[in-house]
Short mmCIF file of C-alpha atoms and ligand atoms in Angstrom, two decimals:
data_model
loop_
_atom_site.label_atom_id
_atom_site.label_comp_id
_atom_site.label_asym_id
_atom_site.label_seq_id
_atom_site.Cartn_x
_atom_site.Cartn_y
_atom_site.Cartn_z
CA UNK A 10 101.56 -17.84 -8.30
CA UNK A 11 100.80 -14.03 -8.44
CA UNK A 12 103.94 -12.78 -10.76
CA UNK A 13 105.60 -9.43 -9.72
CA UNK A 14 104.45 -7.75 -12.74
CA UNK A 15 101.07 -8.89 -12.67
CA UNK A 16 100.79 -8.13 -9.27
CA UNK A 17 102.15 -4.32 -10.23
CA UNK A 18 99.66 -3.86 -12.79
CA UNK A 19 97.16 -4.86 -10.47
CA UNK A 20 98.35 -2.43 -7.90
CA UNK A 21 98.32 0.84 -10.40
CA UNK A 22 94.76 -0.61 -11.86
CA UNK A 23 93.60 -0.48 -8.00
CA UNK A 24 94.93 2.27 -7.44
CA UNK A 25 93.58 4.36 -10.12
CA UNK A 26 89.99 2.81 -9.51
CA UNK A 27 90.01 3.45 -6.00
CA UNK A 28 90.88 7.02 -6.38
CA UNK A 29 87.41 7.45 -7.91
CA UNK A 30 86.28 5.44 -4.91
CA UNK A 31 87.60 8.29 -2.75
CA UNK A 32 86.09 10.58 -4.64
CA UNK A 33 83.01 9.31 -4.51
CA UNK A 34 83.21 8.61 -0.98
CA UNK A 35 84.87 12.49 -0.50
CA UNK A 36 81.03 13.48 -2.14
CA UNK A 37 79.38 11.59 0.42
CA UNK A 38 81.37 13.12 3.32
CA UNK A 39 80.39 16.51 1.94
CA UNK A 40 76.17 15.99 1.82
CA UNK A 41 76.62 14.04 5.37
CA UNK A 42 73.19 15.18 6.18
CA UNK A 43 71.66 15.91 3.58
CA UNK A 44 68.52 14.77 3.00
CA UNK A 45 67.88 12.79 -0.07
CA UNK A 46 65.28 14.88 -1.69
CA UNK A 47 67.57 18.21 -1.84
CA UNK A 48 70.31 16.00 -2.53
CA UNK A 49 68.63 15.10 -5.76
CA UNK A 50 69.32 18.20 -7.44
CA UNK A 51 73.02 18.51 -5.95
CA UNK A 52 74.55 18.73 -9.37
CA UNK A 53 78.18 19.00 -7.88
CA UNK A 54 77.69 15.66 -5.90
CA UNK A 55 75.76 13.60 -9.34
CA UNK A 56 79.00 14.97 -10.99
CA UNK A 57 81.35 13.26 -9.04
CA UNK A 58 79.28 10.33 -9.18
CA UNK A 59 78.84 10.34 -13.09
CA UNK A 60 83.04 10.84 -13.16
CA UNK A 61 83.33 7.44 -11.90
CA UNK A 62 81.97 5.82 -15.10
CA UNK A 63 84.08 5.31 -18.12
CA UNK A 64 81.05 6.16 -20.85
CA UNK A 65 80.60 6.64 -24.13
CA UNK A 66 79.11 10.30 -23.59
CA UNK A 67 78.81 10.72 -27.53
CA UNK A 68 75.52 8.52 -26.79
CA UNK A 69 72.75 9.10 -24.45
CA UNK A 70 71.91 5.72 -22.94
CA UNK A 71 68.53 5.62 -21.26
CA UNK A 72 67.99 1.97 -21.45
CA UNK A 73 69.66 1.15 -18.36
CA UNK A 74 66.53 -1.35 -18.03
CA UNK A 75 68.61 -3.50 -20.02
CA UNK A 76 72.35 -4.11 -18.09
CA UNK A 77 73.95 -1.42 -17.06
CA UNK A 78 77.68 -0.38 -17.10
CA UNK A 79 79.66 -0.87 -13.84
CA UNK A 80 81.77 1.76 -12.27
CA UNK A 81 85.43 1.76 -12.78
CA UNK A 82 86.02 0.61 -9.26
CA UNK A 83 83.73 -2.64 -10.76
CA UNK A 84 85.01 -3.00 -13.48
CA UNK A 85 88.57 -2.74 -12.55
CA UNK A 86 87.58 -5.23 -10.17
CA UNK A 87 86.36 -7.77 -12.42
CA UNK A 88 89.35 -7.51 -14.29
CA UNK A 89 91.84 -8.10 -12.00
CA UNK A 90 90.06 -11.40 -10.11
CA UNK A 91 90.04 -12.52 -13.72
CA UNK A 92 93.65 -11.78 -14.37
CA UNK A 93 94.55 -13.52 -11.31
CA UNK A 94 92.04 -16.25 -11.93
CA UNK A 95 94.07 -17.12 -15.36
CA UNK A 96 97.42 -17.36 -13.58
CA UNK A 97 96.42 -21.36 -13.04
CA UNK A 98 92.17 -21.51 -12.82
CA UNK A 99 92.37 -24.55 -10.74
CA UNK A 100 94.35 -23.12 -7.95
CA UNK A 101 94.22 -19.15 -8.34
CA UNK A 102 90.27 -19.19 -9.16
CA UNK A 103 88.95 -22.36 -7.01
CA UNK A 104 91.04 -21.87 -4.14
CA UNK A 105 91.45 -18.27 -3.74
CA UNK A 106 88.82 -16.45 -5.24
CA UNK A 107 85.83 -19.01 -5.41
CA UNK A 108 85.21 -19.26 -1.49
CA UNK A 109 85.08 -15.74 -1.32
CA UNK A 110 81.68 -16.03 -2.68
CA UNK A 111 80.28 -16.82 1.22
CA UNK A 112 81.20 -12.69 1.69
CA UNK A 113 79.44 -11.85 -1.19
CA UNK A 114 76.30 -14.05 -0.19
CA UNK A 115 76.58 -12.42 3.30
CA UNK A 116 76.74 -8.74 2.11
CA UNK A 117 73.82 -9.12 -0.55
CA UNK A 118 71.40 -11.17 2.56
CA UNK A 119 72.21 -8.39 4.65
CA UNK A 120 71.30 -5.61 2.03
CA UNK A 121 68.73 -7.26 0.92
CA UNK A 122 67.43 -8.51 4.79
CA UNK A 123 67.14 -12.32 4.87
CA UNK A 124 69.72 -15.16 6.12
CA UNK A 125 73.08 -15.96 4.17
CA UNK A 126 71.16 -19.18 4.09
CA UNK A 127 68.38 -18.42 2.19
CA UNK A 128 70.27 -16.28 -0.69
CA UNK A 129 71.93 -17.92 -3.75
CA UNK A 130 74.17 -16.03 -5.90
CA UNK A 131 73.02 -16.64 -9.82
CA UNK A 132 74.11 -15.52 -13.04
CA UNK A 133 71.27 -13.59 -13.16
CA UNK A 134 67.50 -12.44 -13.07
CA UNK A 135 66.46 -15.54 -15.41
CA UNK A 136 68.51 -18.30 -13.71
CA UNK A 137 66.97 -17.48 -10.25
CA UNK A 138 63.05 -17.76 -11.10
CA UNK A 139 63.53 -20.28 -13.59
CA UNK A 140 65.02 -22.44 -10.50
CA UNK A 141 61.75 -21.55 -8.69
CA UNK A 142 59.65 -22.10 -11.67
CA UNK A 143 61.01 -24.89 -12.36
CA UNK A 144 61.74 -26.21 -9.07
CA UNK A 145 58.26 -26.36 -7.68
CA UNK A 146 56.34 -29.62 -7.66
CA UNK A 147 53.52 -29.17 -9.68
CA UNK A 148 50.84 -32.10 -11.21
CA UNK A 149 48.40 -31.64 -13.68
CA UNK A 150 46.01 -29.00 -13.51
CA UNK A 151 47.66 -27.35 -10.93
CA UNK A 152 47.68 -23.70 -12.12
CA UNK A 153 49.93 -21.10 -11.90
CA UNK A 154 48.72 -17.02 -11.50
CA UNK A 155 50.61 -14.33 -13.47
CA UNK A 156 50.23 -11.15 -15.24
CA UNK A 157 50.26 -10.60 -19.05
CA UNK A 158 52.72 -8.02 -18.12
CA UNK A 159 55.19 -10.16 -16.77
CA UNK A 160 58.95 -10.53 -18.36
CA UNK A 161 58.88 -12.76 -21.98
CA UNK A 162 61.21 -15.49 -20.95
CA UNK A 163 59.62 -15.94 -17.32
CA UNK A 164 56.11 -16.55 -19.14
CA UNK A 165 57.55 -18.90 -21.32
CA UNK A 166 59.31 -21.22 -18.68
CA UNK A 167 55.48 -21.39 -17.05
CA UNK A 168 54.42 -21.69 -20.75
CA UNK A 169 57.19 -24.76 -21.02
CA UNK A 170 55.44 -25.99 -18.10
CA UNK A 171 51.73 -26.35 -19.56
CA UNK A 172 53.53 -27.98 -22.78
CA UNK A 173 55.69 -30.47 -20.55
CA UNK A 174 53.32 -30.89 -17.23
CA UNK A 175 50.28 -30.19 -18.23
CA UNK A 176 49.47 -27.15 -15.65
CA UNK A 177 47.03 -24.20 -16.46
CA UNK A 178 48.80 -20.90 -16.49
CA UNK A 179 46.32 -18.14 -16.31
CA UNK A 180 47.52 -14.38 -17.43
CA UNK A 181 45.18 -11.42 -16.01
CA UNK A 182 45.72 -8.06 -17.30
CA UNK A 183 45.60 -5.03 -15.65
CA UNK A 184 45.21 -0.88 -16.82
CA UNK A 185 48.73 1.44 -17.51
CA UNK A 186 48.84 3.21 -15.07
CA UNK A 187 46.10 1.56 -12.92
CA UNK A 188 43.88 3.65 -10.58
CA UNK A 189 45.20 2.22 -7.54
CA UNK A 190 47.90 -0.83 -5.70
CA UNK A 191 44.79 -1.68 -4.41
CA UNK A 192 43.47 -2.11 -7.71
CA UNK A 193 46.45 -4.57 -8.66
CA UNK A 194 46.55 -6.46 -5.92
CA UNK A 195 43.03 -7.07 -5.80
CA UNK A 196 42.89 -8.53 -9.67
CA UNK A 197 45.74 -10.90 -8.52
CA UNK A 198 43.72 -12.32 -5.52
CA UNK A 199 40.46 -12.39 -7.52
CA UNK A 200 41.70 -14.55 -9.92
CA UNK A 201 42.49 -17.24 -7.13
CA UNK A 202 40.77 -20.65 -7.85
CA UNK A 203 40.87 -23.58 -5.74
CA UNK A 204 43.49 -25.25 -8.21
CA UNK A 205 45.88 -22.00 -7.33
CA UNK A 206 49.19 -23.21 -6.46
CA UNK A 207 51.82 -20.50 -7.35
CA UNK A 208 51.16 -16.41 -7.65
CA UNK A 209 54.36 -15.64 -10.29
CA UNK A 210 54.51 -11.32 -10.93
CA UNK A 211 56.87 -8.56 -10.81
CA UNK A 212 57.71 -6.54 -8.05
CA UNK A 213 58.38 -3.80 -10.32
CA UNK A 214 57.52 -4.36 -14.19
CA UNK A 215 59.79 -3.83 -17.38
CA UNK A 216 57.22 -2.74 -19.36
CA UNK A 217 55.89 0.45 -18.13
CA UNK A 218 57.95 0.52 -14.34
CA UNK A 219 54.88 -0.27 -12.50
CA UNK A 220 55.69 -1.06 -8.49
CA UNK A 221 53.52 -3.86 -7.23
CA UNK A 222 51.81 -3.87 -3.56
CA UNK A 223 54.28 -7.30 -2.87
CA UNK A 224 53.52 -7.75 0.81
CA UNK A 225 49.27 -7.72 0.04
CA UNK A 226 49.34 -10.17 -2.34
CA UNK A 227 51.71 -12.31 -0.54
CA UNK A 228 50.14 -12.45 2.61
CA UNK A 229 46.66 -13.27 0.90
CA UNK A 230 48.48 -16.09 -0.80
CA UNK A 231 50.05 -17.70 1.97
CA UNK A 232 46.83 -17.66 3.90
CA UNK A 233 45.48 -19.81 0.93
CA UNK A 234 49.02 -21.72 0.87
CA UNK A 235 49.88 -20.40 -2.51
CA UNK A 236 53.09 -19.70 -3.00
CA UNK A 237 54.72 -16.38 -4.35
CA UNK A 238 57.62 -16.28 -6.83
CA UNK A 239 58.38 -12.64 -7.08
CA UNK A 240 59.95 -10.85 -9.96
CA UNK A 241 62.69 -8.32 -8.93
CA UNK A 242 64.70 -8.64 -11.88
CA UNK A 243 64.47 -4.42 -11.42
CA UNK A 244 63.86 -3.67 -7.92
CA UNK A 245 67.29 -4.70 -6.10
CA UNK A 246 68.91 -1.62 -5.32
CA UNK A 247 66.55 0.52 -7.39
CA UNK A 248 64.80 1.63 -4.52
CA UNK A 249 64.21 0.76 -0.92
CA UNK A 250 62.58 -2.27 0.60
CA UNK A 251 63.51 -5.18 2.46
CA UNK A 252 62.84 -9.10 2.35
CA UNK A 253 60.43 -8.60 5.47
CA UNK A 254 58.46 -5.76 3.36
CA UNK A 255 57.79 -8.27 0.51
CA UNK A 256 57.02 -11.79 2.35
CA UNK A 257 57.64 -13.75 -0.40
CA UNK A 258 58.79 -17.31 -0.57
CA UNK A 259 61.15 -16.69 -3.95
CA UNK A 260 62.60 -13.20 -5.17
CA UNK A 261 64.75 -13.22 -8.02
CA UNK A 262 66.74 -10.55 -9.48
CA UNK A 263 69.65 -9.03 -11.58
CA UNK A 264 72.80 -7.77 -10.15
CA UNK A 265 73.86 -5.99 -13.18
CA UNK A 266 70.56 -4.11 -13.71
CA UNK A 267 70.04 -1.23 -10.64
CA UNK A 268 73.35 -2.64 -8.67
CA UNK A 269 76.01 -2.34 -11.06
CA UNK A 270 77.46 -5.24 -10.61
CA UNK A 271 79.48 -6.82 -13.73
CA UNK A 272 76.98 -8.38 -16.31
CA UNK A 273 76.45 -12.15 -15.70
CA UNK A 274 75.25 -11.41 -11.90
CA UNK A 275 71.87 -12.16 -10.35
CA UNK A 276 70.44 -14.03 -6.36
CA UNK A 277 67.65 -15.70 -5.88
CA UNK A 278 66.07 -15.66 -2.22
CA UNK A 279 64.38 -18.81 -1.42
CA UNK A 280 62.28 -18.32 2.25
CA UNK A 281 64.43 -20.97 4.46
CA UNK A 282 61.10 -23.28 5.18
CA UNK A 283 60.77 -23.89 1.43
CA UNK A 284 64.68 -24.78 0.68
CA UNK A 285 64.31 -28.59 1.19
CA UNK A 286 61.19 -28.94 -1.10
CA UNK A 287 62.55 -26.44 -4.24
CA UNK A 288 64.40 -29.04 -6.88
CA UNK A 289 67.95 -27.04 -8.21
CA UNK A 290 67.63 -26.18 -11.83
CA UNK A 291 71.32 -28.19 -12.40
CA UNK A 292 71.18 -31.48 -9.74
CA UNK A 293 72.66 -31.32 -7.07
CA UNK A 294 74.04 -34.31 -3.94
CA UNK A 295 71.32 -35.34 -1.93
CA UNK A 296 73.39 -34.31 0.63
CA UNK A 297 72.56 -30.73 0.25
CA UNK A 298 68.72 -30.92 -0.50
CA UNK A 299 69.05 -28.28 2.62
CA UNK A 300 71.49 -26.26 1.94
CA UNK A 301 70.57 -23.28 -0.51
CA UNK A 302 73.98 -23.75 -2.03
CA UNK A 303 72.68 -26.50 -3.88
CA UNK A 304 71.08 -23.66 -6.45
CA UNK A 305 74.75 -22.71 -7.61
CA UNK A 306 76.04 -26.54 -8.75
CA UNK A 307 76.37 -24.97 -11.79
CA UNK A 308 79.84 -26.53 -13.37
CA UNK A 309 82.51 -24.24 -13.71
CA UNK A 310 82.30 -20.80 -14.39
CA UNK A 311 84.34 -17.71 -13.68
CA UNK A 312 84.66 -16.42 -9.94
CA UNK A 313 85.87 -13.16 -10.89
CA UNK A 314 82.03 -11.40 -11.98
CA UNK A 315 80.37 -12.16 -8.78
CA UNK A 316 83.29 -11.32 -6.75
CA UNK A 317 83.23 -8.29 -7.75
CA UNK A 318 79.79 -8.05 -7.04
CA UNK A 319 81.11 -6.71 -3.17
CA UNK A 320 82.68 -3.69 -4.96
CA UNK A 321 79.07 -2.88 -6.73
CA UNK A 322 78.05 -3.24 -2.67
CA UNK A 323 80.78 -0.75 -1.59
CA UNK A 324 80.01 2.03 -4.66
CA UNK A 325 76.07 1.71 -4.07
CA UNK A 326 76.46 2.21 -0.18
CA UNK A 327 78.81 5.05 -0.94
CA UNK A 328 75.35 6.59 -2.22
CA UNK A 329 72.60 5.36 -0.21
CA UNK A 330 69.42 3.73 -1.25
CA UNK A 331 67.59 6.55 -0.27
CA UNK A 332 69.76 9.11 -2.05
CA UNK A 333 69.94 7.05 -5.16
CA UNK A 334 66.39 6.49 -5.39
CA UNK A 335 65.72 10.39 -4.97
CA UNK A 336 67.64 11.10 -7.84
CA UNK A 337 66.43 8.65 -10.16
CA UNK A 338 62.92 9.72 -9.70
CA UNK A 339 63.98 13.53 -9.58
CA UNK A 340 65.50 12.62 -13.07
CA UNK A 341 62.42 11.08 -14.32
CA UNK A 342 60.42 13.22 -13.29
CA UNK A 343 61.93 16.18 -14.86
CA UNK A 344 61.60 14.90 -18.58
CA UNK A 345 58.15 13.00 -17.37
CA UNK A 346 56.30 16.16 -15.85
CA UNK A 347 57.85 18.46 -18.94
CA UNK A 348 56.54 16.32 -21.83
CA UNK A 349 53.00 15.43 -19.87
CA UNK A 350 52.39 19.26 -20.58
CA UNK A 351 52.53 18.53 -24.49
CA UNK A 352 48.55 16.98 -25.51
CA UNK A 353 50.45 14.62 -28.20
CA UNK A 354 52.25 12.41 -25.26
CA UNK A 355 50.87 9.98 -23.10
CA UNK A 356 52.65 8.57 -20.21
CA UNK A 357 51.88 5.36 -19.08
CA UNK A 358 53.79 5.41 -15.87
CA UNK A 359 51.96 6.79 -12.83
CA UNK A 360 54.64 9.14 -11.05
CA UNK A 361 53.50 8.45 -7.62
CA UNK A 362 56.54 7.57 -5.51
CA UNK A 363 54.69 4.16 -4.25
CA UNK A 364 53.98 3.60 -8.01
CA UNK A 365 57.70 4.28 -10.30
CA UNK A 366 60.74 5.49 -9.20
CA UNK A 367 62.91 5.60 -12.19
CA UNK A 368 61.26 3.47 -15.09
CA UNK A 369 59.09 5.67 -17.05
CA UNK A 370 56.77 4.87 -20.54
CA UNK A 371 55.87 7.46 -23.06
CA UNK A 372 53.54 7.49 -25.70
CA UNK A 373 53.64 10.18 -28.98
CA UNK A 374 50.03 9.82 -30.65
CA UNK A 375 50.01 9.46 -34.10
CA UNK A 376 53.66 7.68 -34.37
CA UNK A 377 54.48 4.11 -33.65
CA UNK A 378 56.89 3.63 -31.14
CA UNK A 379 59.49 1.68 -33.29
CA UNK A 380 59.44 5.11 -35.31
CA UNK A 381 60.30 7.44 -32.40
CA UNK A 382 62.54 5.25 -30.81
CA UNK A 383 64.58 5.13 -33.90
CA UNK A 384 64.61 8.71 -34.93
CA UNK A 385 65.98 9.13 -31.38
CA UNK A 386 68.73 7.06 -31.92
CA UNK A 387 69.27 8.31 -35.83
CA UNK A 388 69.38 11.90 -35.07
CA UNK A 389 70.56 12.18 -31.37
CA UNK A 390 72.09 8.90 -30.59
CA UNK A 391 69.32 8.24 -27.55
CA UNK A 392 69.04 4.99 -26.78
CA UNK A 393 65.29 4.06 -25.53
CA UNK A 394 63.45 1.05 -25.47
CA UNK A 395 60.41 0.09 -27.88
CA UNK A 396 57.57 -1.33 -25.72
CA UNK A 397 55.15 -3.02 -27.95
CA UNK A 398 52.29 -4.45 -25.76
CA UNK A 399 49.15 -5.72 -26.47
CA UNK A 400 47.20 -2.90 -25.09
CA UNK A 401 49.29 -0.22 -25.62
CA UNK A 402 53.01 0.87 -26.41
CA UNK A 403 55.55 3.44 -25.67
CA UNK A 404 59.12 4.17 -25.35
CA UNK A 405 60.90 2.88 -22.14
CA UNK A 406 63.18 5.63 -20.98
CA UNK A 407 65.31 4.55 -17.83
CA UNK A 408 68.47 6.90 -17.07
CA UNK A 409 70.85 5.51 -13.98
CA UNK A 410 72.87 7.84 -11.70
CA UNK A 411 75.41 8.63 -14.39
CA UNK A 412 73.04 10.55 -16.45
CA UNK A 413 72.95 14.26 -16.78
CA UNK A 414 70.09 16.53 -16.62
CA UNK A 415 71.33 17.93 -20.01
CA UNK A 416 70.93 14.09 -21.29
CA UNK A 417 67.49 14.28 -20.03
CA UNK A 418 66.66 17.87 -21.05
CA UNK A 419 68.13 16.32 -25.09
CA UNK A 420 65.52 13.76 -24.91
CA UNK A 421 62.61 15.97 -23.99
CA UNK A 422 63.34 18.31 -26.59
CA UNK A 423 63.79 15.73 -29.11
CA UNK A 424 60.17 14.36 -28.36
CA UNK A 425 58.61 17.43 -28.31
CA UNK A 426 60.13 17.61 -31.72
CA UNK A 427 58.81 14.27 -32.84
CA UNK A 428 55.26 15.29 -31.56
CA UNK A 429 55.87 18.49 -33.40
CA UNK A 430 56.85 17.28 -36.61
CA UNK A 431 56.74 13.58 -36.70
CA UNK A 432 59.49 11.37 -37.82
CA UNK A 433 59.72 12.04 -42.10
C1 PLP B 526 60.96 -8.09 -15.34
C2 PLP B 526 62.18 -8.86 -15.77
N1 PLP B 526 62.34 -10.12 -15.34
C3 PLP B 526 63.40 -10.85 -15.68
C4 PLP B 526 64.37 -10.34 -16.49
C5 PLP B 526 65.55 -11.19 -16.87
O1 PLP B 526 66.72 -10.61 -16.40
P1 PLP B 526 68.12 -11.19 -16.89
O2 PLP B 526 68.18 -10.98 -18.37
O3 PLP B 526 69.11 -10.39 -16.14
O4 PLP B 526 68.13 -12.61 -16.56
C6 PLP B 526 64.26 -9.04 -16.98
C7 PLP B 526 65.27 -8.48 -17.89
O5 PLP B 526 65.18 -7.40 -18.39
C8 PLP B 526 63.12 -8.29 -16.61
O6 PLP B 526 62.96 -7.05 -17.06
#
């Protein structure tokens, strides 16, 4: 039972958190109307919006590629579904708070635009390919597509694959920034063979930001009956699409990447014909080989972080996918267009809207990346991401909707000092 204390200090947390809510929501009310593209220089409405986070703003964080923080409203409530969840776990967290994931399934489906019954809620970005990667029947020799681009640990489940099953996993590469979708879509469908059994690649890449053209590539695979397992580890709530825009047949992503939802929060979509045939990563009853539930028999674990993940719903629709995207490539764009003027920097990021929205890749010729990216930390506590590649490198520099344009207008003055003076 809920004690009168706890249930008080639950109260004034809510309370407090919900007044940013309001605020937040008050913003909205204002711009009714607006249209997202003047709305992305609105600094009185991005103010109220950055005043619901509780940051660190001694640092400038622009690797929010990594996990991002949660609004208080989030945060606060994670923390009170897991203080009621330790009152007694068994009753408080399986009985009141874990069926309340079936609203949280419903409200990501309907952002996202499939069925409640083809969307699993996961721990994260990881846990949802690697049930498709490693949930698909595959014998020996059948090969899998993907890009030499695509995220570490999703190469090295196909890579576990070739070890374990004997498949053929072929990489293709592909230019930063290429000339054209066109161009990536059609080095994905060249590289089809008659043992092509699964496309695997990003809808929108880590490395450098790039956007893929998802529906192309999908729709020449299922006329071959390949199947399509779609990286969106970064594109849920990033920017808009829908399920019906992509055509896959399984989309995974992160929930506390572009969502803000509390870390430890991810969904996979699985396309309802291919439920029955997809193994779960953890077994599951034969009695649910159709049910896309199956995909969360996952022991215990807490309800309380994707619970919350319907007040991360709530604080993104208080902005608008349209709105937020706006800003994040208005914010991009600013440091991106300033420091393409300056002949040391190369971007790797093409700034077309169809191409990036808030991802961006710089390179300073003449200094390694490590280098800059640690002289931005050491002498203005920027926090960017080293992107080491193959064919090229750069710092990763992704701001969210809490960042400032002054945080943005530090970091291109600090790499036009780099380029100026180098890091000694
Ligand atoms: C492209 C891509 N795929 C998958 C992942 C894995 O996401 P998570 O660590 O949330 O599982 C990431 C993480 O950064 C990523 O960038």
């Amino acid at each position: 039972m809920l004690t009168r204390r706890a249930f008080l200090s639950g109260v004034a947390v809510a309370t407090f958190a919900e007044a940013g809510l309001s605020r937040v929501q008050a913003a909205g009310r204002r711009v009714q109307g607006q249209d997202a593209q003047s709305l992305a220089a609105d600094e009185v409405y991005w103010r109220e919006i950055q005043q619901a986070f509780t940051l660190d703003r001694t640092i400038i964080n622009l690797n929010n590629g990594g996990c991002c923080p949660s609004p208080r409203v989030v945060h606060e409530a994670l923390k009170r579904y897991l203080d009621i969840s330790n009152q007694a776990p068994v009753y408080h967290m399986w009985q009141i708070l874990e069926p309340n994931i079936e609203s949280v399934r419903r409200r990501l489906a309907a952002a996202f635009g499939c069925d409640s019954e083809e969307l699993a809620v996961t721990r994260n970005a990881s846990e949802a390919l690697q049930i498709a990667q490693l949930g698909i029947d595959l014998k020996r020799g059948d090969e899998v597509i993907t890009t030499n681009q695509d995220y570490g640990r999703m190469l090295d489940t196909w890579d576990q694959r070739v070890r374990r099953d004997g498949i053929k996993l072929t990489k293709i590469s592909f230019p930063v920034p290429p000339k054209s979708l066109d161009e990536l879509g059609d080095r994905l469908i060249a590289a089809i063979t008659p043992a092509t059994r699964v496309l695997h690649f990003c809808h929108i890449t880590n490395l450098t930001g790039q956007i893929f053209p998802v529906k192309r590539i999908c729709d020449e695979a299922r006329k071959r009956g390949i199947k399509t397992v779609v990286d969106g580890a970064h594109a849920f709530a990033h920017f808009p699409y829908k399920a019906a825009d992509l055509g896959c047949d399984y989309y995974g992503t992160s929930l506390h990447k572009w969502l803000l939802a509390p870390i430890g929060t991810g969904f996979l979509y699985v396309r309802r014909d291919n439920i029955r045939d997809l193994w779960p990563l953890t077994p599951a009853a034969a009695s649910k080989t159709d049910d896309i539930r199956k995909f969360e028999e996952i022991g215990t674990h807490p309800a309380a972080n994707h619970n919350a993940i319907a007040e991360a719903l709530n604080f993104h629709d208080g902005i608008g996918i349209e709105r937020k995207a706006a800003r994040l490539r208005y914010l991009r764009d600013r440091w991106a267009k300033r420091l393409s003027q300056n002949p040391k920097i190369t971007l790797h990021t093409n700034l077309n809207p169809a191409h990036s929205c808030a991802i961006g890749t710089v390179q300073i010729s003449g200094v390694p990346t490590p280098k800059v990216v640690a002289r931005l930390w050491e002498r203005w506590r920027i926090i960017a991401t080293p992107i080491v590649h193959a064919e090229y490198e750069g710092a990763r520099i992704t701001p969210n909707v809490y960042t400032t344009v002054d945080e943005i207008d530090t970091f291109a003055a600090a790499m036009d000092e780099i380029a100026a003076r180098g890091t000694g």
